[in-house]
């Protein structure tokens, strides 16, 4: 595996057009899997639209500010027994950016959140929400990455290059078979997808996207993230 | 649980889910025939169980000639011997010491040649190690005629892919949405551009390697460069559209060209009755079937045109393409 690049949260700037232009040329390079699938059928487009809508509801934007630039990353609303927390990558909320961050839901509502736990080895962080708006969902549906089949279609939702709520489509490259193995997907990810969900066609989250390595999208499997949440919240 | 829990299976009858299932089934089917080959440091490469006892691999991924191990789809490992390789097409074949059982690995199911269509949905299936089979999805982005690789190999169809050929995917299979094999993927033939060597070429090379140990390649023993004749000479010799030719800049000693009397400074204006303007034009006349045959050349030497007959020889087996180009 060569050229391991972390998807750092994209700089939040007003240069929306510049990042869009960058995204355009990079998509032309290989083409989103969506185009490769030749999904002209309206039914398929509708299904993807529906899937994107459901995933957007459980994916948040995490705003952090630092000395040089403000950044945005993704996070997943995670059901943890009687409450909802946010799970993201540790590199989305690095310690030098402080523990107090702002979380934005799909409906644009901003909520204060604080980093409760970070694990740099797993590249996971857990955020607890201040007052969660009533209209927010109770958390994402969770799946099991170990039950995936190689070649199965998966989708990623995130904010590549700052573009909010973008969906990319790909296939499972390699199913994790050890306790700590990563889930690898043949899917196009970009900086800004970090911390966002990798999900099945049912909308079940099977991984937290964390990096691009050798062109592959790498996600932390849900069972690993679940273990981290369990430990951080000291759940029985 | 919110809406969209896994139990809901909202999209269980959807078109997308059907496609997803087909793709996963295609990978499963192809995965029974794709093996991992441990013959280089670091990342192992892929191979296909092409015929009973025979595995096809990408030559550039075979970096040692002994102690080669092959990981089979059932998780076992078997020793294999390198039978031969062809640097021109970047193919190599290996033979198992003992034929594995049908349960351990299945012989490749081939798709027909006309299945190669631009835009068709395809999967690259590889096994770069013992972690299981892996895949990438894309389309065939170009299909062309017969072409010659930079190292002289003849490939029956040019098949370019719009998909990622990841590390260790060379030697793996390109399969259609049913999981039938369309060819062998290789990233070392065109500077990293993912290409597929079609089944028909693989069969031809496998046959040649099994019978002779190498792929015959016709050979003259000259280095050439394009040249343009002056108008005066062209007019005097009445060359018409043959005013261009190839200048011989080197003649290997004791080569077929040397024996035929070709000299440095000769300008070849025609070969086998066809005018030539580029070294490639001559190279194209040197298919394997020419070995041992006479090739009629028309050369301009000292302002005169003269015919020359060369008995085409056979080039010694080429080295493989390793360390050249970028391959995975």
Coordinates of C-alpha atoms in Angstrom, one line a residue:
Chain A
X1 CA 0.0 0.0 0.0
X2 CA 1.5 3.3 -1.0
X3 CA 0.9 7.0 -0.4
X4 CA -1.2 6.9 2.7
X5 CA -3.0 10.2 3.0
X6 CA -5.2 11.1 5.8
X7 CA -8.4 12.9 4.9
X8 CA -7.8 16.0 6.8
X9 CA -10.9 18.1 7.4
X10 CA -11.1 20.5 4.6
X11 CA -10.4 24.1 5.3
X12 CA -13.6 26.0 5.6
X13 CA -13.3 29.1 3.5
X14 CA -15.5 31.2 1.4
X15 CA -13.8 30.0 -1.7
X16 CA -16.7 27.7 -2.5
X17 CA -16.2 27.9 -6.2
X18 CA -12.5 27.0 -6.0
X19 CA -13.1 23.8 -4.0
X20 CA -16.0 22.9 -6.4
X21 CA -13.7 23.4 -9.3
X22 CA -11.1 21.2 -7.7
X23 CA -13.7 18.5 -7.1
X24 CA -14.8 18.7 -10.7
X25 CA -11.4 18.0 -12.2
X26 CA -10.7 15.2 -9.7
X27 CA -14.0 13.5 -10.4
X28 CA -13.3 13.6 -14.1
X29 CA -10.0 11.8 -13.5
X30 CA -11.6 8.5 -12.7
X31 CA -15.3 9.3 -12.6
X32 CA -17.5 8.7 -9.6
X33 CA -18.5 5.1 -9.4
X34 CA -22.0 6.5 -9.9
X35 CA -21.2 7.4 -13.5
X36 CA -19.3 4.1 -14.0
X37 CA -22.4 2.2 -13.0
X38 CA -24.2 3.9 -15.9
X39 CA -27.2 4.5 -13.6
X40 CA -29.4 6.2 -15.9
X41 CA -32.5 4.4 -14.7
X42 CA -34.7 6.7 -12.8
X43 CA -35.5 4.0 -10.3
X44 CA -31.9 3.6 -9.3
X45 CA -31.4 7.3 -9.1
X46 CA -34.4 7.5 -6.8
X47 CA -33.1 4.7 -4.6
X48 CA -29.8 6.5 -4.2
X49 CA -31.5 9.8 -3.5
X50 CA -33.5 8.1 -0.8
X51 CA -30.5 6.5 0.6
X52 CA -28.6 9.8 0.6
X53 CA -31.5 11.5 2.4
X54 CA -31.6 8.9 5.1
X55 CA -27.8 9.0 5.6
X56 CA -27.7 12.8 5.7
X57 CA -30.1 12.7 8.6
X58 CA -27.6 10.8 10.7
X59 CA -24.4 12.5 9.4
X60 CA -23.3 15.8 11.0
X61 CA -20.8 18.4 10.1
X62 CA -18.2 19.1 12.7
X63 CA -16.8 22.6 12.8
X64 CA -13.5 23.2 14.5
X65 CA -11.4 26.3 14.7
X66 CA -7.7 26.7 15.1
X67 CA -5.1 29.4 14.9
X68 CA -4.7 29.2 11.1
X69 CA -8.0 28.0 9.7
X70 CA -11.4 26.7 10.5
X71 CA -12.2 23.2 9.4
X72 CA -15.1 20.9 8.8
X73 CA -15.3 17.2 9.1
X74 CA -18.0 14.6 9.2
X75 CA -19.4 12.6 12.1
X76 CA -22.1 10.0 12.7
X77 CA -25.0 10.2 15.1
X78 CA -24.4 7.1 17.1
X79 CA -27.0 5.3 19.3
X80 CA -25.5 4.5 22.6
X81 CA -28.0 2.8 25.0
X82 CA -30.2 5.7 26.1
X83 CA -28.5 8.6 24.4
X84 CA -27.1 9.7 21.0
X85 CA -23.4 10.7 20.7
X86 CA -21.3 11.6 17.7
X87 CA -18.5 9.3 16.5
X88 CA -15.9 10.8 14.3
X89 CA -12.2 10.5 13.5
X90 CA -9.6 11.7 16.1
X91 CA -7.9 13.7 13.3
X92 CA -11.1 15.6 12.7
X93 CA -11.0 17.0 16.3
X94 CA -7.3 17.2 17.1
X95 CA -6.4 18.2 20.7
X96 CA -4.8 21.5 19.5
X97 CA -8.2 22.6 18.3
X98 CA -9.7 22.3 21.7
X99 CA -12.4 20.1 23.1
X100 CA -15.3 22.4 22.4
X101 CA -16.7 22.1 18.9
X102 CA -19.8 22.9 17.0
X103 CA -21.9 20.2 15.4
X104 CA -24.3 21.0 12.5
X105 CA -27.1 18.7 11.6
X106 CA -28.6 18.1 8.2
X107 CA -31.3 20.7 8.9
X108 CA -28.6 23.4 9.6
X109 CA -29.1 23.5 13.3
X110 CA -25.9 24.1 15.3
X111 CA -25.3 22.3 18.6
X112 CA -22.5 22.7 21.0
X113 CA -20.6 19.5 21.6
X114 CA -17.5 18.5 23.5
X115 CA -14.9 15.8 22.8
X116 CA -15.3 13.2 25.5
X117 CA -12.7 10.7 24.3
X118 CA -10.1 10.4 21.6
X119 CA -8.1 7.3 20.5
X120 CA -5.4 8.3 18.1
X121 CA -4.4 4.6 17.4
X122 CA -7.9 3.8 16.3
X123 CA -8.3 7.3 14.9
X124 CA -11.7 7.6 16.7
X125 CA -13.2 10.3 18.8
X126 CA -16.5 10.5 20.7
X127 CA -18.4 13.8 21.1
X128 CA -21.2 14.4 23.5
X129 CA -23.9 16.8 22.4
X130 CA -25.2 19.7 24.5
X131 CA -28.9 20.1 24.0
X132 CA -30.0 17.9 21.1
X133 CA -32.8 19.3 19.0
X134 CA -35.9 17.1 19.3
X135 CA -36.2 16.8 15.5
X136 CA -32.8 15.0 15.3
X137 CA -33.0 11.3 14.7
X138 CA -32.1 8.9 17.4
X139 CA -29.0 7.7 15.7
X140 CA -27.8 5.8 12.7
X141 CA -28.7 2.2 12.0
X142 CA -25.6 0.1 12.6
X143 CA -24.6 -2.9 10.5
X144 CA -21.7 -5.4 10.7
X145 CA -18.8 -5.0 8.3
X146 CA -17.8 -8.6 8.9
X147 CA -21.0 -9.7 7.3
X148 CA -20.4 -7.8 4.0
X149 CA -19.6 -9.6 0.8
X150 CA -16.7 -8.5 -1.4
X151 CA -18.1 -6.7 -4.5
X152 CA -21.3 -5.6 -2.7
X153 CA -22.3 -2.0 -3.3
X154 CA -21.6 0.5 -0.5
X155 CA -22.0 4.2 -0.2
X156 CA -20.2 7.0 1.6
X157 CA -21.7 10.2 2.8
X158 CA -19.6 13.2 3.8
X159 CA -18.5 16.6 2.9
X160 CA -15.7 16.1 0.3
X161 CA -13.7 19.3 -0.2
X162 CA -16.3 21.0 2.0
X163 CA -19.3 20.1 -0.3
X164 CA -22.0 19.2 2.2
X165 CA -23.8 15.9 2.2
X166 CA -22.2 14.4 -0.9
X167 CA -22.8 10.7 -1.7
X168 CA -20.2 8.5 -3.4
X169 CA -20.9 4.9 -4.6
X170 CA -18.4 2.0 -4.7
X171 CA -18.0 -1.6 -3.8
X172 CA -16.5 -3.5 -0.9
X173 CA -12.9 -4.3 -1.8
X174 CA -11.9 -6.4 1.2
X175 CA -14.0 -7.6 4.1
X176 CA -12.3 -7.1 7.5
X177 CA -11.6 -10.6 8.9
X178 CA -9.6 -9.8 12.1
X179 CA -10.7 -7.9 15.2
X180 CA -8.8 -4.8 14.2
X181 CA -8.7 -5.0 10.4
X182 CA -9.9 -2.2 8.4
X183 CA -12.7 -2.2 6.0
X184 CA -11.4 -1.4 2.5
X185 CA -13.7 -0.1 -0.2
X186 CA -13.2 0.7 -3.9
X187 CA -14.9 4.1 -3.5
X188 CA -13.9 7.6 -4.2
X189 CA -13.3 9.6 -1.0
X190 CA -11.7 13.0 -0.5
X191 CA -10.7 15.2 2.4
X192 CA -14.0 16.1 4.2
X193 CA -15.2 12.5 4.1
X194 CA -13.3 11.8 7.3
X195 CA -15.6 10.7 10.1
X196 CA -18.5 10.1 7.8
X197 CA -20.4 6.9 7.4
X198 CA -19.7 4.1 5.0
X199 CA -23.1 2.3 4.6
X200 CA -24.8 -0.5 2.9
X201 CA -27.8 -0.1 0.5
X202 CA -30.0 -0.6 3.5
X203 CA -28.6 2.5 5.1
X204 CA -26.9 0.5 7.8
X205 CA -23.5 2.1 8.8
X206 CA -20.7 -0.5 8.5
X207 CA -17.7 1.8 8.9
X208 CA -16.4 5.3 9.7
X209 CA -14.4 6.6 6.7
X210 CA -10.9 7.6 7.9
X211 CA -8.4 7.6 5.1
X212 CA -7.4 7.0 1.5
X213 CA -4.6 4.6 1.0
X214 CA -3.3 3.5 -2.4
X215 CA -6.5 4.9 -3.9
X216 CA -8.7 2.8 -1.6
X217 CA -11.2 4.2 0.9
X218 CA -10.4 2.9 4.3
X219 CA -13.0 2.8 7.0
X220 CA -13.0 1.7 10.7
X221 CA -15.5 -1.1 10.9
X222 CA -18.6 -0.5 13.0
X223 CA -17.8 -3.2 15.5
X224 CA -14.5 -1.6 16.3
X225 CA -16.1 1.9 16.7
X226 CA -18.8 0.3 18.8
X227 CA -16.2 -1.2 21.1
X228 CA -14.6 2.3 21.4
X229 CA -17.9 3.9 22.3
X230 CA -18.7 1.2 24.8
X231 CA -15.4 1.7 26.6
X232 CA -15.5 5.5 26.4
X233 CA -19.0 5.7 27.9
X234 CA -18.2 2.9 30.4
X235 CA -21.3 1.1 29.4
X236 CA -21.9 -2.2 31.1
Chain B
X1 CA -34.0 2.3 16.5
X2 CA -34.7 5.0 13.9
X3 CA -36.2 4.3 10.5
X4 CA -33.8 2.4 8.2
X5 CA -32.7 -0.1 10.7
X6 CA -31.1 -3.2 9.1
X7 CA -34.1 -5.2 10.0
X8 CA -36.3 -3.0 7.8
X9 CA -34.5 -4.0 4.6
X10 CA -36.3 -1.2 2.8
X11 CA -34.5 -1.7 -0.4
X12 CA -34.5 -5.5 -0.5
X13 CA -36.4 -5.7 -3.8
X14 CA -34.6 -2.7 -5.4
X15 CA -32.7 -2.6 -8.6
X16 CA -29.6 -1.5 -6.8
X17 CA -29.7 -4.3 -4.4
X18 CA -30.2 -6.8 -7.2
X19 CA -27.1 -5.3 -8.9
X20 CA -25.2 -5.4 -5.6
X21 CA -26.0 -9.1 -5.2
X22 CA -25.0 -9.9 -8.7
X23 CA -21.7 -8.1 -8.2
X24 CA -21.0 -9.9 -5.0
X25 CA -21.9 -13.2 -6.6
X26 CA -19.6 -12.5 -9.6
X27 CA -16.7 -11.8 -7.2
X28 CA -17.5 -15.0 -5.4
X29 CA -17.5 -17.0 -8.6
X30 CA -14.3 -15.4 -9.9
X31 CA -12.7 -15.7 -6.4
X32 CA -12.8 -19.5 -6.8
X33 CA -10.3 -19.3 -9.6
X34 CA -8.1 -16.3 -8.6
X35 CA -5.0 -17.2 -6.5
X36 CA -2.3 -15.3 -4.8
X37 CA 1.3 -15.7 -6.0
X38 CA 4.2 -15.3 -3.6
X39 CA 7.2 -14.6 -5.8
X40 CA 8.3 -11.2 -4.9
X41 CA 9.1 -9.2 -1.7
X42 CA 6.3 -7.3 0.0
X43 CA 2.9 -7.5 -1.6
X44 CA 2.1 -10.8 -3.3
X45 CA 0.4 -10.6 -6.7
X46 CA -2.6 -12.4 -8.3
X47 CA -2.9 -15.3 -10.7
X48 CA -5.6 -17.2 -12.5
X49 CA -6.1 -21.0 -12.5
X50 CA -6.2 -21.1 -16.3
X51 CA -6.1 -24.8 -17.1
X52 CA -5.8 -28.0 -15.0
X53 CA -2.6 -27.6 -13.1
X54 CA -1.6 -24.3 -14.8
X55 CA -1.7 -20.8 -13.3
X56 CA -1.3 -17.7 -15.4
X57 CA 0.3 -14.6 -13.8
X58 CA 1.9 -11.3 -14.7
X59 CA 5.5 -11.9 -15.5
X60 CA 6.7 -8.6 -13.8
X61 CA 5.3 -9.9 -10.5
X62 CA 7.5 -13.0 -10.6
X63 CA 10.8 -11.9 -9.1
X64 CA 12.2 -15.3 -8.2
X65 CA 12.3 -18.5 -10.1
X66 CA 12.3 -20.9 -7.2
X67 CA 10.4 -21.5 -4.0
X68 CA 7.2 -20.0 -5.4
X69 CA 4.1 -20.5 -3.3
X70 CA 0.5 -20.1 -4.4
X71 CA -2.3 -19.3 -2.0
X72 CA -5.5 -21.1 -3.1
X73 CA -9.1 -19.8 -2.6
X74 CA -9.7 -22.4 0.1
X75 CA -6.9 -20.8 2.2
X76 CA -4.3 -23.5 1.6
X77 CA -0.9 -23.0 0.0
X78 CA 0.7 -25.0 -2.7
X79 CA 4.2 -25.0 -4.2
X80 CA 4.4 -24.2 -7.9
X81 CA 7.2 -24.1 -10.5
X82 CA 7.7 -21.4 -13.1
X83 CA 7.2 -23.0 -16.5
X84 CA 8.0 -20.0 -18.6
X85 CA 7.4 -16.4 -19.1
X86 CA 7.0 -13.9 -22.0
X87 CA 8.2 -10.4 -21.2
X88 CA 6.6 -9.2 -24.4
X89 CA 3.1 -9.8 -23.2
X90 CA 4.1 -9.7 -19.5
X91 CA 2.6 -13.2 -19.0
X92 CA 4.1 -16.1 -17.0
X93 CA 2.8 -19.6 -16.3
X94 CA 3.3 -21.7 -13.3
X95 CA 2.6 -25.4 -12.8
X96 CA 1.5 -26.9 -9.5
X97 CA 3.7 -29.8 -8.2
X98 CA 0.5 -31.7 -7.5
X99 CA -2.8 -30.7 -9.0
X100 CA -5.0 -29.1 -6.4
X101 CA -8.5 -30.5 -5.8
X102 CA -11.5 -28.9 -7.5
X103 CA -12.6 -27.8 -4.1
X104 CA -9.4 -25.8 -3.5
X105 CA -9.5 -23.9 -6.8
X106 CA -11.6 -24.0 -9.9
X107 CA -10.5 -23.6 -13.5
X108 CA -11.5 -20.2 -14.9
X109 CA -14.9 -19.9 -16.6
X110 CA -14.3 -17.8 -19.7
X111 CA -16.6 -15.2 -21.3
X112 CA -16.6 -15.2 -25.1
X113 CA -14.4 -12.7 -26.9
X114 CA -17.2 -10.5 -28.1
X115 CA -18.1 -9.7 -24.5
X116 CA -15.5 -7.0 -24.7
X117 CA -17.6 -3.9 -25.2
X118 CA -16.8 -0.3 -24.3
X119 CA -18.9 0.7 -21.4
X120 CA -19.7 -2.7 -20.1
X121 CA -19.7 -3.1 -16.3
X122 CA -16.7 -5.1 -15.2
X123 CA -14.9 -6.1 -12.0
X124 CA -11.2 -6.6 -11.4
X125 CA -10.7 -9.5 -9.1
X126 CA -7.4 -10.0 -7.3
X127 CA -6.0 -11.9 -4.3
X128 CA -3.0 -9.9 -3.2
X129 CA -2.3 -12.0 -0.1
X130 CA -3.9 -14.3 2.3
X131 CA -6.7 -12.0 3.4
X132 CA -9.1 -13.1 0.8
X133 CA -10.3 -12.0 -2.6
X134 CA -10.6 -8.3 -3.3
X135 CA -12.2 -6.3 -6.1
X136 CA -12.7 -3.0 -7.8
X137 CA -15.6 -1.9 -10.1
X138 CA -15.5 0.0 -13.3
X139 CA -16.1 -0.2 -17.0
X140 CA -14.2 -1.1 -20.1
X141 CA -13.1 2.3 -21.4
X142 CA -11.6 1.4 -24.8
X143 CA -11.5 -1.7 -27.0
X144 CA -9.1 -1.6 -30.0
X145 CA -7.5 -3.9 -32.6
X146 CA -4.4 -5.9 -32.3
X147 CA -1.4 -4.0 -30.9
X148 CA 2.2 -4.5 -30.0
X149 CA 3.6 -3.7 -26.5
X150 CA 6.7 -1.6 -26.1
X151 CA 8.6 -4.9 -25.4
X152 CA 7.4 -6.4 -28.6
X153 CA 4.6 -8.7 -27.5
X154 CA 1.6 -9.1 -29.7
X155 CA -1.8 -8.6 -28.0
X156 CA -4.9 -9.5 -30.0
X157 CA -7.2 -6.7 -28.7
X158 CA -6.4 -3.5 -26.9
X159 CA -8.6 -3.4 -23.8
X160 CA -8.3 -0.4 -21.5
X161 CA -10.1 -0.2 -18.2
X162 CA -11.7 2.6 -16.2
X163 CA -11.1 1.0 -12.8
X164 CA -8.4 0.8 -10.2
X165 CA -5.9 -1.9 -10.6
X166 CA -4.6 -1.9 -7.0
X167 CA -1.3 -3.2 -5.7
X168 CA -1.1 -6.9 -6.3
X169 CA -4.0 -6.9 -8.8
X170 CA -1.7 -7.6 -11.8
X171 CA -2.3 -11.2 -13.0
X172 CA -5.8 -11.1 -11.6
X173 CA -9.0 -11.5 -13.6
X174 CA -11.2 -9.0 -15.4
X175 CA -14.7 -10.5 -15.1
X176 CA -18.1 -9.5 -16.4
X177 CA -21.2 -9.0 -14.2
X178 CA -21.7 -12.8 -14.2
X179 CA -18.2 -13.5 -13.0
X180 CA -16.9 -14.9 -16.3
X181 CA -13.3 -14.2 -17.1
X182 CA -12.6 -11.7 -19.9
X183 CA -8.8 -11.6 -19.5
X184 CA -5.8 -11.0 -17.3
X185 CA -5.3 -7.6 -15.8
X186 CA -1.9 -5.9 -16.1
X187 CA -0.6 -2.5 -15.1
X188 CA 3.0 -2.9 -16.4
X189 CA 2.4 -2.8 -20.2
X190 CA 1.4 0.9 -20.5
X191 CA 3.0 2.9 -17.8
X192 CA 0.5 2.0 -15.1
X193 CA -2.6 2.3 -17.3
X194 CA -4.8 -0.6 -16.4
X195 CA -5.1 -2.9 -19.3
X196 CA -6.5 -6.4 -19.9
X197 CA -4.8 -9.1 -21.9
X198 CA -7.7 -10.9 -23.6
X199 CA -8.3 -14.6 -23.3
X200 CA -7.3 -15.4 -26.9
X201 CA -3.9 -13.9 -26.3
X202 CA -3.4 -15.6 -23.0
X203 CA -4.3 -19.0 -24.6
X204 CA -1.8 -18.4 -27.4
X205 CA 1.0 -17.5 -25.0
X206 CA 0.1 -20.4 -22.7
X207 CA 0.3 -22.8 -25.6
X208 CA 3.6 -21.4 -26.8
X209 CA 5.1 -21.4 -23.3
X210 CA 3.9 -25.0 -22.6
X211 CA 5.3 -26.4 -25.9
X212 CA 8.5 -24.3 -26.4
X213 CA 9.1 -22.6 -23.1
X214 CA 9.1 -19.2 -24.8
X215 CA 7.1 -17.2 -27.3
X216 CA 8.9 -17.1 -30.7
X217 CA 9.7 -13.6 -31.9
X218 CA 11.0 -12.8 -35.3
X219 CA 14.2 -10.9 -35.5
X220 CA 16.4 -9.0 -38.0
X221 CA 19.2 -7.5 -35.8
X222 CA 19.0 -3.9 -37.0
X223 CA 18.4 -0.6 -35.3
X224 CA 16.5 1.8 -37.4
X225 CA 15.2 5.4 -37.4
X226 CA 12.9 7.2 -39.8
X227 CA 14.6 9.0 -42.7
X228 CA 13.5 11.1 -45.5
X229 CA 15.2 10.8 -48.9
X230 CA 16.2 13.9 -50.8
X231 CA 13.9 14.9 -53.6
X232 CA 16.7 14.4 -56.1
X233 CA 17.2 10.8 -55.1
X234 CA 13.6 10.1 -54.8
X235 CA 12.9 11.5 -58.3
X236 CA 15.9 9.7 -59.9
X237 CA 14.9 6.4 -58.4
X238 CA 11.3 7.0 -59.2
X239 CA 10.3 6.2 -55.6
X240 CA 7.0 8.2 -55.6
X241 CA 5.4 7.8 -52.2
X242 CA 8.5 5.8 -51.0
X243 CA 10.5 9.0 -50.5
X244 CA 10.5 8.1 -46.9
X245 CA 12.2 5.1 -45.4
X246 CA 14.1 3.9 -42.4
X247 CA 17.8 4.4 -42.0
X248 CA 19.8 1.5 -40.7
X249 CA 21.9 2.9 -37.8
X250 CA 23.2 -0.4 -36.3
X251 CA 23.6 -3.9 -37.6
X252 CA 24.2 -6.6 -35.0
X253 CA 27.1 -8.8 -36.0
X254 CA 26.1 -12.3 -37.1
X255 CA 22.5 -11.4 -37.1
X256 CA 20.1 -12.3 -40.0
X257 CA 20.5 -8.7 -41.3
X258 CA 24.3 -9.0 -41.2
X259 CA 24.3 -12.3 -43.0
X260 CA 22.0 -10.8 -45.7
X261 CA 24.5 -8.0 -46.2
X262 CA 22.6 -5.1 -44.8
X263 CA 24.9 -2.2 -43.9
X264 CA 24.7 0.8 -41.6
X265 CA 23.6 3.7 -43.8
X266 CA 21.2 1.7 -45.9
X267 CA 17.7 3.2 -46.2
X268 CA 15.0 0.6 -46.2
X269 CA 12.2 1.9 -48.4
X270 CA 10.1 -1.2 -48.7
X271 CA 9.7 -4.6 -47.0
X272 CA 7.6 -7.5 -48.2
X273 CA 6.3 -5.3 -51.0
X274 CA 5.0 -2.6 -48.7
X275 CA 6.6 0.8 -48.3
X276 CA 7.9 1.6 -44.9
X277 CA 8.4 4.9 -43.2
X278 CA 8.8 4.1 -39.5
X279 CA 10.7 1.4 -37.7
X280 CA 7.3 0.2 -36.5
X281 CA 6.3 -0.6 -40.1
X282 CA 9.2 -3.1 -40.3
X283 CA 8.5 -4.5 -36.8
X284 CA 4.9 -5.2 -37.7
X285 CA 6.1 -7.5 -40.4
X286 CA 8.0 -9.6 -37.9
X287 CA 5.3 -11.7 -36.4
X288 CA 6.2 -15.2 -35.0
X289 CA 5.0 -16.8 -38.3
X290 CA 7.9 -15.1 -40.1
X291 CA 10.6 -16.9 -38.2
X292 CA 12.7 -18.9 -40.8
X293 CA 10.9 -17.2 -43.8
X294 CA 12.5 -14.9 -46.3
X295 CA 11.7 -11.2 -46.1
X296 CA 12.3 -9.1 -49.2
X297 CA 13.7 -5.7 -48.6
X298 CA 14.2 -2.8 -50.9
X299 CA 17.1 -0.6 -49.8
X300 CA 18.7 2.6 -51.1
X301 CA 22.4 2.4 -50.9
X302 CA 24.9 4.8 -52.6
X303 CA 22.1 6.4 -54.5
X304 CA 21.0 3.1 -56.0
X305 CA 18.0 1.0 -55.2
X306 CA 18.7 -2.7 -54.6
X307 CA 16.8 -5.7 -53.4
X308 CA 17.9 -7.7 -50.4
X309 CA 16.7 -11.0 -49.1
X310 CA 16.9 -11.6 -45.3
X311 CA 16.2 -14.9 -43.7
X312 CA 14.3 -13.8 -40.6
X313 CA 15.8 -15.3 -37.4
X314 CA 14.3 -15.9 -34.0
X315 CA 15.2 -13.7 -31.1
X316 CA 16.4 -15.3 -27.9
X317 CA 13.8 -15.3 -25.2
X318 CA 13.5 -11.8 -23.8
X319 CA 13.9 -10.9 -20.2
X320 CA 10.8 -9.9 -18.4
X321 CA 9.6 -6.4 -17.8
X322 CA 10.4 -6.1 -14.2
X323 CA 12.0 -2.9 -13.0
X324 CA 10.7 -1.2 -16.1
X325 CA 7.4 0.8 -16.2
X326 CA 5.2 1.0 -13.2
X327 CA 3.4 -2.2 -12.3
X328 CA 1.2 -3.4 -9.5

